[in-house]
Coordinates of N, CA, C and O in Angstrom, one line a residue:
L1 N 16.0 19.0 20.1 CA 16.0 18.2 21.3 C 17.1 18.5 22.3 O 16.9 18.4 23.5
Q2 N 18.2 19.0 21.8 CA 19.3 19.3 22.7 C 18.9 20.5 23.7 O 19.4 20.6 24.8
R3 N 18.1 21.4 23.2 CA 17.8 22.6 24.0 C 16.7 22.4 25.0 O 16.5 23.1 26.0
L4 N 15.9 21.3 24.8 CA 14.7 21.1 25.7 C 15.1 20.9 27.1 O 14.6 21.5 28.0
P5 N 16.1 20.0 27.4 CA 16.5 19.8 28.8 C 17.5 20.8 29.4 O 18.0 20.7 30.5
S6 N 17.8 21.9 28.6 CA 18.8 22.8 29.0 C 18.3 23.7 30.1 O 17.2 24.3 30.0
R7 N 19.0 23.8 31.2 CA 18.6 24.6 32.4 C 18.4 26.1 32.0 O 17.5 26.8 32.4
G8 N 19.3 26.6 31.1 CA 19.2 28.0 30.7 C 18.0 28.3 29.8 O 17.4 29.4 29.9
Q9 N 17.5 27.3 29.1 CA 16.3 27.4 28.3 C 15.1 27.4 29.2 O 14.1 28.0 28.9
I10 N 15.1 26.5 30.2 CA 14.0 26.3 31.1 C 13.7 27.4 32.0 O 12.6 27.9 32.2
Q11 N 14.8 28.0 32.7 CA 14.7 29.0 33.7 C 14.1 30.3 33.0 O 14.5 30.8 32.0
G12 N 13.0 30.7 33.6 CA 12.3 31.9 33.2 C 11.5 31.8 31.9 O 10.9 32.8 31.4
S13 N 11.4 30.6 31.4 CA 10.6 30.4 30.2 C 9.1 30.0 30.5 O 8.3 30.0 29.5
G14 N 8.8 29.7 31.7 CA 7.4 29.4 32.0 C 7.2 27.9 31.9 O 6.1 27.4 32.2
Q15 N 8.2 27.1 31.5 CA 8.0 25.7 31.4 C 8.1 25.1 32.9 O 9.0 25.4 33.6
T16 N 7.1 24.3 33.2 CA 7.1 23.7 34.5 C 7.1 22.2 34.3 O 6.9 21.7 33.2
P17 N 7.4 21.5 35.3 CA 7.4 20.0 35.2 C 6.0 19.5 34.8 O 5.9 18.6 34.0
I18 N 5.0 20.2 35.2 CA 3.6 19.8 34.9 C 3.4 20.0 33.4 O 2.8 19.1 32.7
S19 N 3.8 21.2 32.9 CA 3.5 21.5 31.4 C 4.3 20.5 30.5 O 3.8 20.1 29.5
L20 N 5.6 20.3 30.9 CA 6.4 19.3 30.1 C 5.8 17.9 30.2 O 5.8 17.2 29.2
S21 N 5.4 17.5 31.4 CA 4.8 16.2 31.5 C 3.5 16.1 30.7 O 3.2 15.1 30.0
H22 N 2.7 17.1 30.7 CA 1.4 17.1 29.9 C 1.8 17.0 28.4 O 1.1 16.3 27.6
T23 N 2.8 17.8 27.9 CA 3.2 17.8 26.5 C 3.6 16.4 26.1 O 3.2 15.8 25.1
W24 N 4.4 15.7 27.0 CA 4.9 14.4 26.7 C 3.7 13.4 26.6 O 3.6 12.5 25.8
T25 N 2.7 13.5 27.6 CA 1.6 12.7 27.6 C 0.8 12.8 26.3 O 0.3 11.8 25.8
M26 N 0.6 14.0 25.8 CA -0.1 14.2 24.6 C 0.6 13.6 23.4 O 0.0 13.0 22.5
L27 N 1.9 13.8 23.3 CA 2.7 13.2 22.3 C 2.6 11.7 22.3 O 2.5 11.0 21.3
E28 N 2.8 11.1 23.5 CA 2.7 9.7 23.7 C 1.3 9.1 23.2 O 1.2 8.1 22.6
K29 N 0.3 9.8 23.6 CA -1.1 9.4 23.3 C -1.3 9.5 21.8 O -1.9 8.6 21.2
E30 N -0.8 10.5 21.1 CA -1.0 10.7 19.7 C -0.2 9.6 18.9 O -0.7 9.1 17.9
F31 N 1.0 9.3 19.3 CA 1.9 8.4 18.5 C 2.1 7.0 19.1 O 3.0 6.3 18.7
S32 N 1.3 6.6 20.1 CA 1.5 5.3 20.7 C 0.9 4.2 19.8 O 0.0 4.4 19.1
G33 N 1.5 3.1 19.9 CA 1.1 1.9 19.2 C 1.8 1.8 17.9 O 1.9 2.7 17.1
G34 N 2.1 0.6 17.6 CA 2.8 0.3 16.3 C 1.9 0.5 15.1 O 2.3 0.9 14.0
E35 N 0.6 0.3 15.3 CA -0.4 0.5 14.2 C -0.4 1.9 13.8 O -0.5 2.2 12.6
R36 N -0.4 2.8 14.7 CA -0.5 4.3 14.4 C 0.8 4.7 13.7 O 0.8 5.5 12.7
L37 N 2.0 4.2 14.2 CA 3.2 4.6 13.5 C 3.3 4.0 12.1 O 3.8 4.7 11.2
K38 N 2.8 2.8 11.9 CA 2.7 2.2 10.6 C 1.8 3.1 9.6 O 2.2 3.3 8.5
E39 N 0.7 3.5 10.2 CA -0.2 4.3 9.4 C 0.4 5.7 9.0 O 0.3 6.1 7.9
I40 N 1.2 6.3 9.9 CA 1.8 7.5 9.7 C 2.9 7.4 8.6 O 3.0 8.2 7.7
K41 N 3.6 6.3 8.7 CA 4.7 6.0 7.7 C 4.0 5.8 6.3 O 4.6 6.3 5.3
E42 N 2.9 5.0 6.2 CA 2.3 4.8 4.9 C 1.8 6.1 4.4 O 1.9 6.4 3.1
Q43 N 1.2 7.0 5.2 CA 0.7 8.3 4.7 C 1.9 9.1 4.2 O 1.8 9.8 3.2
S44 N 3.0 9.1 4.9 CA 4.2 9.8 4.5 C 4.7 9.3 3.1 O 5.0 10.1 2.2
E45 N 4.8 8.0 3.0 CA 5.3 7.4 1.7 C 4.4 7.8 0.6 O 4.8 8.1 -0.5
A46 N 3.1 7.7 0.8 CA 2.1 8.0 -0.3 C 2.2 9.5 -0.7 O 2.2 9.8 -1.9
G47 N 2.4 10.4 0.3 CA 2.5 11.8 0.0 C 3.8 12.1 -0.7 O 3.8 12.9 -1.7
L48 N 4.9 11.4 -0.3 CA 6.2 11.6 -1.0 C 6.1 11.1 -2.4 O 6.7 11.7 -3.3
Q49 N 5.4 10.0 -2.6 CA 5.2 9.5 -4.0 C 4.5 10.5 -4.9 O 4.8 10.7 -6.0
D50 N 3.4 11.1 -4.3 CA 2.7 12.1 -5.1 C 3.6 13.3 -5.4 O 3.5 13.9 -6.5
I51 N 4.4 13.7 -4.4 CA 5.3 14.9 -4.7 C 6.3 14.5 -5.8 O 6.6 15.3 -6.7
M52 N 6.8 13.3 -5.7 CA 7.8 12.9 -6.8 C 7.1 12.8 -8.1 O 7.8 13.1 -9.2
A53 N 5.9 12.4 -8.2 CA 5.2 12.3 -9.5 C 5.0 13.7 -10.0 O 5.3 14.0 -11.2
Y54 N 4.7 14.7 -9.2 CA 4.6 16.1 -9.6 C 5.9 16.6 -10.1 O 6.0 17.2 -11.2
H55 N 7.0 16.3 -9.4 CA 8.3 16.8 -9.7 C 8.8 16.2 -11.0 O 9.6 16.8 -11.8
S56 N 8.4 14.9 -11.3 CA 8.8 14.3 -12.5 C 8.1 15.0 -13.7 O 8.7 15.1 -14.8
L57 N 6.9 15.4 -13.5 CA 6.2 16.2 -14.5 C 6.9 17.5 -14.7 O 7.0 18.0 -15.8
L58 N 7.2 18.1 -13.6 CA 7.9 19.4 -13.6 C 9.2 19.4 -14.4 O 9.5 20.3 -15.1
K59 N 10.0 18.3 -14.2 CA 11.2 18.1 -14.9 C 11.0 18.0 -16.4 O 11.8 18.5 -17.2
K60 N 10.0 17.3 -16.8 CA 9.8 17.1 -18.3 C 9.1 18.3 -18.9 O 9.4 18.5 -20.1
I61 N 8.2 18.9 -18.2 CA 7.5 20.1 -18.8 C 7.7 21.3 -18.0 O 7.3 21.3 -16.8
R62 N 8.4 22.3 -18.5 CA 8.6 23.5 -17.7 C 7.9 24.7 -18.4 O 7.6 24.6 -19.5
G63 N 7.8 25.8 -17.6 CA 7.4 27.0 -18.2 C 5.9 27.2 -18.1 O 5.2 26.6 -17.3
P64 N 5.3 28.0 -19.1 CA 3.9 28.3 -19.0 C 3.0 27.1 -19.3 O 1.8 27.2 -19.0
I65 N 3.5 26.0 -19.8 CA 2.7 24.9 -20.1 C 2.2 24.2 -18.8 O 1.1 23.9 -18.7
L66 N 3.1 24.1 -17.8 CA 2.8 23.4 -16.6 C 2.1 24.3 -15.6 O 1.3 23.9 -14.8
G67 N 2.6 25.6 -15.5 CA 2.0 26.5 -14.6 C 2.9 26.6 -13.4 O 3.8 25.8 -13.1
T68 N 2.8 27.7 -12.6 CA 3.7 28.0 -11.5 C 3.0 28.2 -10.2 O 3.6 28.1 -9.1
S69 N 1.7 28.4 -10.2 CA 0.9 28.6 -9.0 C -0.6 28.4 -9.2 O -1.0 28.1 -10.3
D70 N -1.4 28.5 -8.1 CA -2.8 28.4 -8.2 C -3.4 29.4 -9.1 O -4.3 29.2 -9.9
K71 N -2.8 30.7 -9.1 CA -3.3 31.7 -9.9 C -2.9 31.6 -11.4 O -3.5 32.1 -12.3
V72 N -1.7 31.0 -11.6 CA -1.2 30.8 -13.0 C -1.1 29.3 -13.2 O 0.0 28.7 -13.1
P73 N -2.2 28.6 -13.5 CA -2.1 27.1 -13.6 C -1.5 26.6 -14.9 O -1.2 25.4 -15.0
G74 N -1.2 27.4 -15.8 CA -0.6 27.0 -17.1 C -1.6 26.4 -18.0 O -2.8 26.2 -17.7
I75 N -1.1 26.0 -19.2 CA -2.0 25.4 -20.2 C -2.6 24.1 -19.8 O -3.8 23.8 -19.9
I76 N -1.8 23.2 -19.2 CA -2.3 21.9 -18.7 C -3.3 22.1 -17.6 O -4.3 21.5 -17.5
G77 N -3.0 23.0 -16.7 CA -3.8 23.3 -15.5 C -5.2 23.9 -16.0 O -6.2 23.5 -15.4
Q78 N -5.2 24.7 -17.0 CA -6.4 25.2 -17.6 C -7.3 24.1 -18.2 O -8.5 24.1 -18.0
F79 N -6.6 23.2 -18.8 CA -7.3 22.0 -19.4 C -7.9 21.2 -18.4 O -9.0 20.7 -18.5
L80 N -7.1 20.9 -17.3 CA -7.6 20.1 -16.2 C -8.6 20.8 -15.3 O -9.4 20.1 -14.6
G81 N -8.6 22.1 -15.3 CA -9.4 22.9 -14.4 C -8.9 23.1 -13.0 O -9.5 23.5 -12.1
A82 N -7.6 22.7 -12.9 CA -6.9 22.8 -11.6 C -5.4 22.8 -11.8 O -4.9 22.3 -12.8
P83 N -4.6 23.3 -10.9 CA -3.2 23.2 -11.0 C -2.7 21.8 -11.1 O -3.4 20.9 -10.6
V84 N -1.6 21.5 -11.7 CA -1.2 20.1 -12.0 C -1.0 19.3 -10.7 O -1.1 18.1 -10.7
W85 N -0.6 20.0 -9.6 CA -0.4 19.2 -8.4 C -1.6 18.6 -7.8 O -1.6 17.6 -7.1
E86 N -2.8 19.2 -8.1 CA -4.0 18.7 -7.6 C -4.4 17.3 -8.1 O -4.8 16.4 -7.3
P87 N -4.3 17.0 -9.4 CA -4.5 15.6 -9.9 C -3.4 14.6 -9.3 O -3.7 13.4 -9.3
C88 N -2.3 15.2 -8.8 CA -1.3 14.3 -8.2 C -1.7 14.0 -6.7 O -0.9 13.4 -6.0
G89 N -2.8 14.5 -6.3 CA -3.3 14.3 -4.9 C -2.7 15.2 -3.9 O -2.6 14.9 -2.7
L90 N -2.2 16.4 -4.3 CA -1.6 17.4 -3.4 C -2.3 18.7 -3.4 O -3.1 19.0 -4.3
K91 N -2.0 19.5 -2.4 CA -2.5 20.9 -2.3 C -1.2 21.7 -2.0 O -0.4 21.2 -1.3
K92 N -1.1 22.9 -2.5 CA 0.1 23.6 -2.2 C -0.3 24.9 -1.5 O -1.2 25.6 -1.8
K93 N 0.4 25.1 -0.3 CA 0.3 26.3 0.5 C 1.6 26.9 0.6 O 2.5 26.3 1.2
S94 N 1.8 28.1 0.0 CA 3.2 28.7 -0.1 C 4.1 27.7 -0.9 O 3.8 27.3 -1.9
D95 N 5.2 27.3 -0.2 CA 6.1 26.3 -0.9 C 5.9 25.0 -0.2 O 6.8 24.1 -0.4
C96 N 4.9 24.7 0.5 CA 4.7 23.5 1.2 C 3.6 22.7 0.6 O 2.5 23.2 0.3
F97 N 3.8 21.4 0.3 CA 2.8 20.5 -0.2 C 2.0 19.9 0.9 O 2.6 19.4 1.9
L98 N 0.7 19.8 0.8 CA -0.1 19.1 1.8 C -0.8 17.9 1.1 O -1.1 18.0 -0.1
A99 N -0.9 16.8 1.8 CA -1.6 15.6 1.3 C -2.8 15.4 2.1 O -2.9 15.7 3.3
L100 N -3.8 14.8 1.5 CA -5.1 14.5 2.1 C -4.9 13.2 2.9 O -4.6 12.2 2.4
N101 N -5.1 13.3 4.2 CA -5.0 12.2 5.1 C -6.3 12.0 5.9 O -7.1 12.9 6.1
R102 N -6.6 10.7 6.3 CA -7.8 10.4 7.1 C -7.3 10.4 8.5 O -6.5 9.6 8.9
V103 N -7.9 11.3 9.3 CA -7.5 11.4 10.7 C -8.7 11.2 11.7 O -9.8 11.5 11.3
V104 N -8.4 10.8 12.9 CA -9.4 10.7 13.9 C -9.4 12.0 14.7 O -8.3 12.5 15.1
M105 N -10.6 12.6 14.9 CA -10.6 13.9 15.6 C -11.1 13.7 17.0 O -12.0 12.9 17.3
R106 N -10.6 14.5 17.9 CA -11.0 14.6 19.3 C -11.2 13.3 20.0 O -12.3 12.9 20.4
D107 N -10.2 12.5 20.1 CA -10.2 11.2 20.7 C -11.3 10.3 20.0 O -11.9 9.5 20.7
G108 N -11.4 10.5 18.7 CA -12.4 9.7 18.0 C -13.8 10.2 18.0 O -14.7 9.5 17.5
M109 N -14.1 11.3 18.7 CA -15.4 11.8 18.8 C -15.6 13.1 18.1 O -14.7 14.0 18.2
I110 N -16.7 13.3 17.4 CA -17.0 14.5 16.8 C -18.3 15.0 17.5 O -19.2 14.3 17.8
M111 N -18.2 16.3 17.9 CA -19.3 16.8 18.7 C -20.7 16.8 18.0 O -20.7 17.0 16.8
A112 N -21.7 16.4 18.7 CA -23.0 16.4 18.1 C -23.5 17.8 17.9 O -23.2 18.7 18.7
A113 N -24.4 18.0 17.0 CA -25.0 19.3 16.8 C -25.9 19.6 18.0 O -26.6 18.8 18.5
P114 N -26.0 20.9 18.4 CA -26.9 21.3 19.5 C -28.3 20.9 19.2 O -28.8 21.2 18.1
E115 N -29.0 20.4 20.2 CA -30.4 19.9 20.0 C -31.4 21.1 20.3 O -32.4 21.1 19.7
G116 N -31.1 21.9 21.3 CA -32.1 22.9 21.6 C -31.5 24.3 21.8 O -30.3 24.4 21.7
K117 N -32.3 25.2 22.0 CA -31.8 26.6 22.3 C -31.7 26.8 23.8 O -32.4 26.2 24.5
G118 N -30.9 27.7 24.2 CA -30.8 28.0 25.6 C -29.3 27.8 26.1 O -28.5 27.2 25.4
K119 N -29.1 28.2 27.2 CA -27.8 28.2 27.8 C -27.4 26.8 28.2 O -28.1 26.1 28.9
G120 N -26.3 26.3 27.7 CA -25.7 25.0 28.1 C -26.3 23.8 27.5 O -26.0 22.7 27.8
K121 N -27.2 24.0 26.5 CA -27.8 22.8 25.8 C -27.0 22.4 24.6 O -26.8 23.1 23.7
G122 N -26.6 21.1 24.6 CA -25.9 20.6 23.5 C -24.5 21.1 23.3 O -23.9 20.8 22.3
K123 N -23.9 21.7 24.3 CA -22.6 22.2 24.2 C -21.6 21.3 24.9 O -22.0 20.5 25.7
G124 N -20.4 21.4 24.6 CA -19.4 20.7 25.3 C -18.4 19.9 24.5 O -18.7 19.5 23.4
K125 N -17.3 19.8 25.0 CA -16.2 19.0 24.3 C -16.0 17.8 25.2 O -16.2 17.8 26.4
G126 N -15.6 16.7 24.7 CA -15.2 15.6 25.6 C -15.8 14.3 25.1 O -16.6 14.3 24.2
K127 N -15.4 13.3 25.8 CA -15.9 11.9 25.4 C -17.4 11.8 25.7 O -17.9 12.3 26.7
G128 N -18.0 11.1 24.8 CA -19.4 10.8 25.0 C -20.4 11.9 24.5 O -21.6 11.8 24.5
K129 N -19.8 13.0 23.9 CA -20.7 14.1 23.4 C -21.0 13.9 22.0 O -21.8 14.6 21.4
G130 N -20.3 13.0 21.3 CA -20.5 12.9 19.9 C -21.1 11.6 19.4 O -22.0 11.0 20.0
G131 N -20.4 11.1 18.3 CA -20.9 9.9 17.7 C -20.7 8.6 18.5 O -20.4 8.6 19.6
D132 N -20.9 7.4 17.8 CA -20.8 6.1 18.4 C -19.4 5.6 18.5 O -19.2 4.7 19.4
G133 N -18.5 6.0 17.8 CA -17.1 5.5 17.8 C -16.2 6.4 17.1 O -16.6 7.5 16.7
P134 N -14.9 6.0 16.9 CA -14.0 6.8 16.2 C -14.4 7.1 14.8 O -14.7 6.2 14.0
V135 N -14.4 8.3 14.4 CA -14.8 8.8 13.1 C -13.6 9.4 12.4 O -13.0 10.3 13.0
R136 N -13.3 9.0 11.3 CA -12.2 9.5 10.5 C -12.7 10.6 9.5 O -13.7 10.3 8.9
I137 N -12.0 11.7 9.5 CA -12.4 12.7 8.5 C -11.1 13.0 7.7 O -10.0 12.8 8.1
N138 N -11.4 13.6 6.5 CA -10.3 14.0 5.6 C -9.7 15.3 6.1 O -10.5 16.2 6.4
K139 N -8.4 15.4 6.1 CA -7.8 16.7 6.5 C -6.5 16.8 5.7 O -5.7 15.9 5.5
W140 N -6.2 18.1 5.2 CA -5.0 18.4 4.5 C -3.9 18.6 5.5 O -4.0 19.5 6.3
L141 N -2.8 17.8 5.5 CA -1.7 17.9 6.4 C -0.4 17.9 5.6 O -0.3 17.4 4.5
P142 N 0.6 18.6 6.2 CA 1.9 18.6 5.5 C 2.5 17.2 5.4 O 2.2 16.3 6.2
V143 N 3.2 16.9 4.3 CA 3.8 15.6 4.1 C 5.1 15.5 4.9 O 5.9 16.4 4.9
A144 N 5.1 14.4 5.7 CA 6.3 14.2 6.6 C 7.4 13.6 5.8 O 7.3 12.5 5.3
L145 N 8.5 14.3 5.7 CA 9.7 13.7 5.0 C 10.3 12.6 5.9 O 10.7 11.6 5.4
H146 N 10.4 12.8 7.2 CA 10.8 11.8 8.1 C 9.7 11.5 9.1 O 9.6 12.2 10.1
P147 N 8.9 10.5 8.9 CA 7.8 10.3 9.8 C 8.3 9.8 11.2 O 9.4 9.3 11.3
V148 N 7.4 9.9 12.2 CA 7.7 9.5 13.6 C 7.9 8.0 13.6 O 7.2 7.2 13.0
S149 N 9.0 7.5 14.3 CA 9.3 6.1 14.4 C 9.4 5.8 15.9 O 9.5 6.7 16.8
A150 N 9.5 4.5 16.2 CA 9.7 4.1 17.6 C 11.0 4.6 18.2 O 11.1 4.9 19.4
E151 N 12.1 4.7 17.4 CA 13.4 5.2 17.8 C 13.2 6.7 18.2 O 13.8 7.1 19.2
I152 N 12.5 7.5 17.4 CA 12.3 8.9 17.7 C 11.5 9.1 19.0 O 11.9 9.9 19.8
L153 N 10.5 8.2 19.2 CA 9.7 8.3 20.4 C 10.5 8.0 21.6 O 10.4 8.6 22.7
A154 N 11.4 7.0 21.5 CA 12.3 6.6 22.7 C 13.2 7.8 23.0 O 13.4 8.1 24.2
E155 N 13.7 8.4 22.0 CA 14.6 9.6 22.2 C 13.9 10.7 22.8 O 14.3 11.4 23.8
L156 N 12.6 11.0 22.4 CA 11.8 12.0 22.9 C 11.5 11.7 24.4 O 11.5 12.6 25.2
K157 N 11.2 10.5 24.7 CA 10.8 10.1 26.1 C 12.0 10.4 27.0 O 11.9 11.0 28.1
T158 N 13.2 10.0 26.6 CA 14.4 10.3 27.4 C 14.6 11.8 27.6 O 14.9 12.2 28.7
T159 N 14.5 12.5 26.5 CA 14.7 14.0 26.6 C 13.7 14.6 27.5 O 14.0 15.5 28.3
F160 N 12.4 14.3 27.3 CA 11.4 14.9 28.2 C 11.5 14.5 29.6 O 11.3 15.3 30.5
D161 N 12.0 13.3 29.9 CA 12.2 12.9 31.3 C 13.3 13.7 31.9 O 13.2 14.2 33.1
T162 N 14.4 14.0 31.2 CA 15.5 14.8 31.6 C 15.0 16.3 31.8 O 15.3 16.9 32.8
A163 N 14.2 16.8 30.9 CA 13.7 18.1 31.0 C 12.8 18.3 32.2 O 12.8 19.3 32.8
I164 N 12.0 17.3 32.4 CA 11.1 17.4 33.6 C 11.9 17.4 34.9 O 11.5 18.2 35.8
Q165 N 12.9 16.6 35.0 CA 13.8 16.7 36.2 C 14.5 18.0 36.3 O 14.5 18.6 37.4
V166 N 15.0 18.6 35.2 CA 15.6 19.9 35.3 C 14.6 21.0 35.7 O 14.9 21.8 36.5
A167 N 13.4 20.9 35.1 CA 12.4 21.9 35.4 C 12.0 21.8 36.9 O 11.8 22.9 37.5
A168 N 12.0 20.6 37.4 CA 11.6 20.5 38.8 C 12.7 21.0 39.7 O 12.4 21.7 40.7
S169 N 14.0 20.8 39.3 CA 15.1 21.4 40.1 C 15.1 22.9 40.0 O 15.6 23.6 40.9
C170 N 14.7 23.5 38.9 CA 14.6 24.9 38.8 C 13.5 25.6 39.6 O 13.7 26.7 40.0
S171 N 12.5 24.9 39.8 CA 11.3 25.5 40.5 C 11.5 25.4 42.0 O 10.8 26.1 42.7
V172 N 12.4 24.7 42.6 CA 12.6 24.6 44.0 C 13.8 25.5 44.4 O 14.9 25.3 43.8
E173 N 13.6 26.4 45.3 CA 14.7 27.2 45.8 C 15.6 26.4 46.8 O 15.1 25.6 47.5
P174 N 16.9 26.7 46.7 CA 17.7 26.0 47.7 C 17.4 26.5 49.1 O 17.1 27.6 49.4
I175 N 17.5 25.5 50.0 CA 17.2 25.8 51.5 C 18.6 25.9 52.2 O 19.4 25.0 52.1
S176 N 18.8 26.9 53.0 CA 20.0 27.0 53.8 C 19.6 26.9 55.2 O 18.6 27.4 55.7
F177 N 20.4 26.1 56.0 CA 20.1 25.9 57.4 C 21.2 26.5 58.2 O 22.3 26.6 57.8
E178 N 20.8 27.0 59.4 CA 21.8 27.6 60.3 C 22.2 26.6 61.3 O 21.3 25.9 61.9
G179 N 23.4 26.5 61.5 CA 23.9 25.6 62.6 C 24.0 24.1 62.1 O 23.3 23.7 61.2
P180 N 24.9 23.4 62.8 CA 25.1 22.0 62.5 C 24.0 21.1 63.1 O 23.3 21.6 64.0
G181 N 23.9 19.9 62.7 CA 23.0 19.0 63.3 C 22.0 18.4 62.3 O 21.9 18.9 61.2
P182 N 21.3 17.4 62.7 CA 20.3 16.9 61.8 C 19.1 17.8 61.6 O 18.8 18.6 62.4
V183 N 18.5 17.7 60.4 CA 17.4 18.6 60.0 C 16.2 17.7 59.6 O 16.4 16.7 58.9
V184 N 15.1 18.0 60.1 CA 13.8 17.4 59.7 C 13.1 18.3 58.8 O 12.8 19.4 59.2
L185 N 12.8 17.9 57.6 CA 12.1 18.7 56.6 C 10.7 18.1 56.4 O 10.6 17.0 56.0
W186 N 9.7 18.9 56.6 CA 8.3 18.5 56.5 C 7.7 19.3 55.3 O 7.6 20.5 55.4
M187 N 7.4 18.6 54.2 CA 6.8 19.3 53.1 C 5.3 18.8 53.0 O 5.1 17.6 52.9
D188 N 4.4 19.7 53.1 CA 3.0 19.4 53.0 C 2.4 19.9 51.8 O 2.6 21.0 51.4

């Protein structure tokens, strides 16, 4: 966060006040509301609990019995038919654990299947193109060790506001005037 409003980082990076403002709007939309933050916290706690269950098994049983990867599931994994972390509700990608979460896709809408053939029929993204309301689907997501909170959002808002002001000041060239006297500046 310290680098985001830095003039040296913004100049020449392609970040504009509009792009920064859009990024903040998307973050605010995704994480707004106490209910959403509560849901994220519950998902994080459940994922961490699953990881701790797996690690407690790992502490008690080591070596070829427990297994080390998807390709080498170990004796217990062969008996279960899956690596040990899967019954714990996890999926492992490299060294990162993923937990199954229920998420709303595309502003709560899932695109309907195309009805006919031909150019422009049944295509498109956006509201009103899909189902009747918010539809939740299962998606494997990384487990958040520190989930988003109201305090983090407040700090992000302050940082983005500062970055937007700095980016706006970087995009305007300084104006030099010749001679003393009042100046009328008309920006259209």
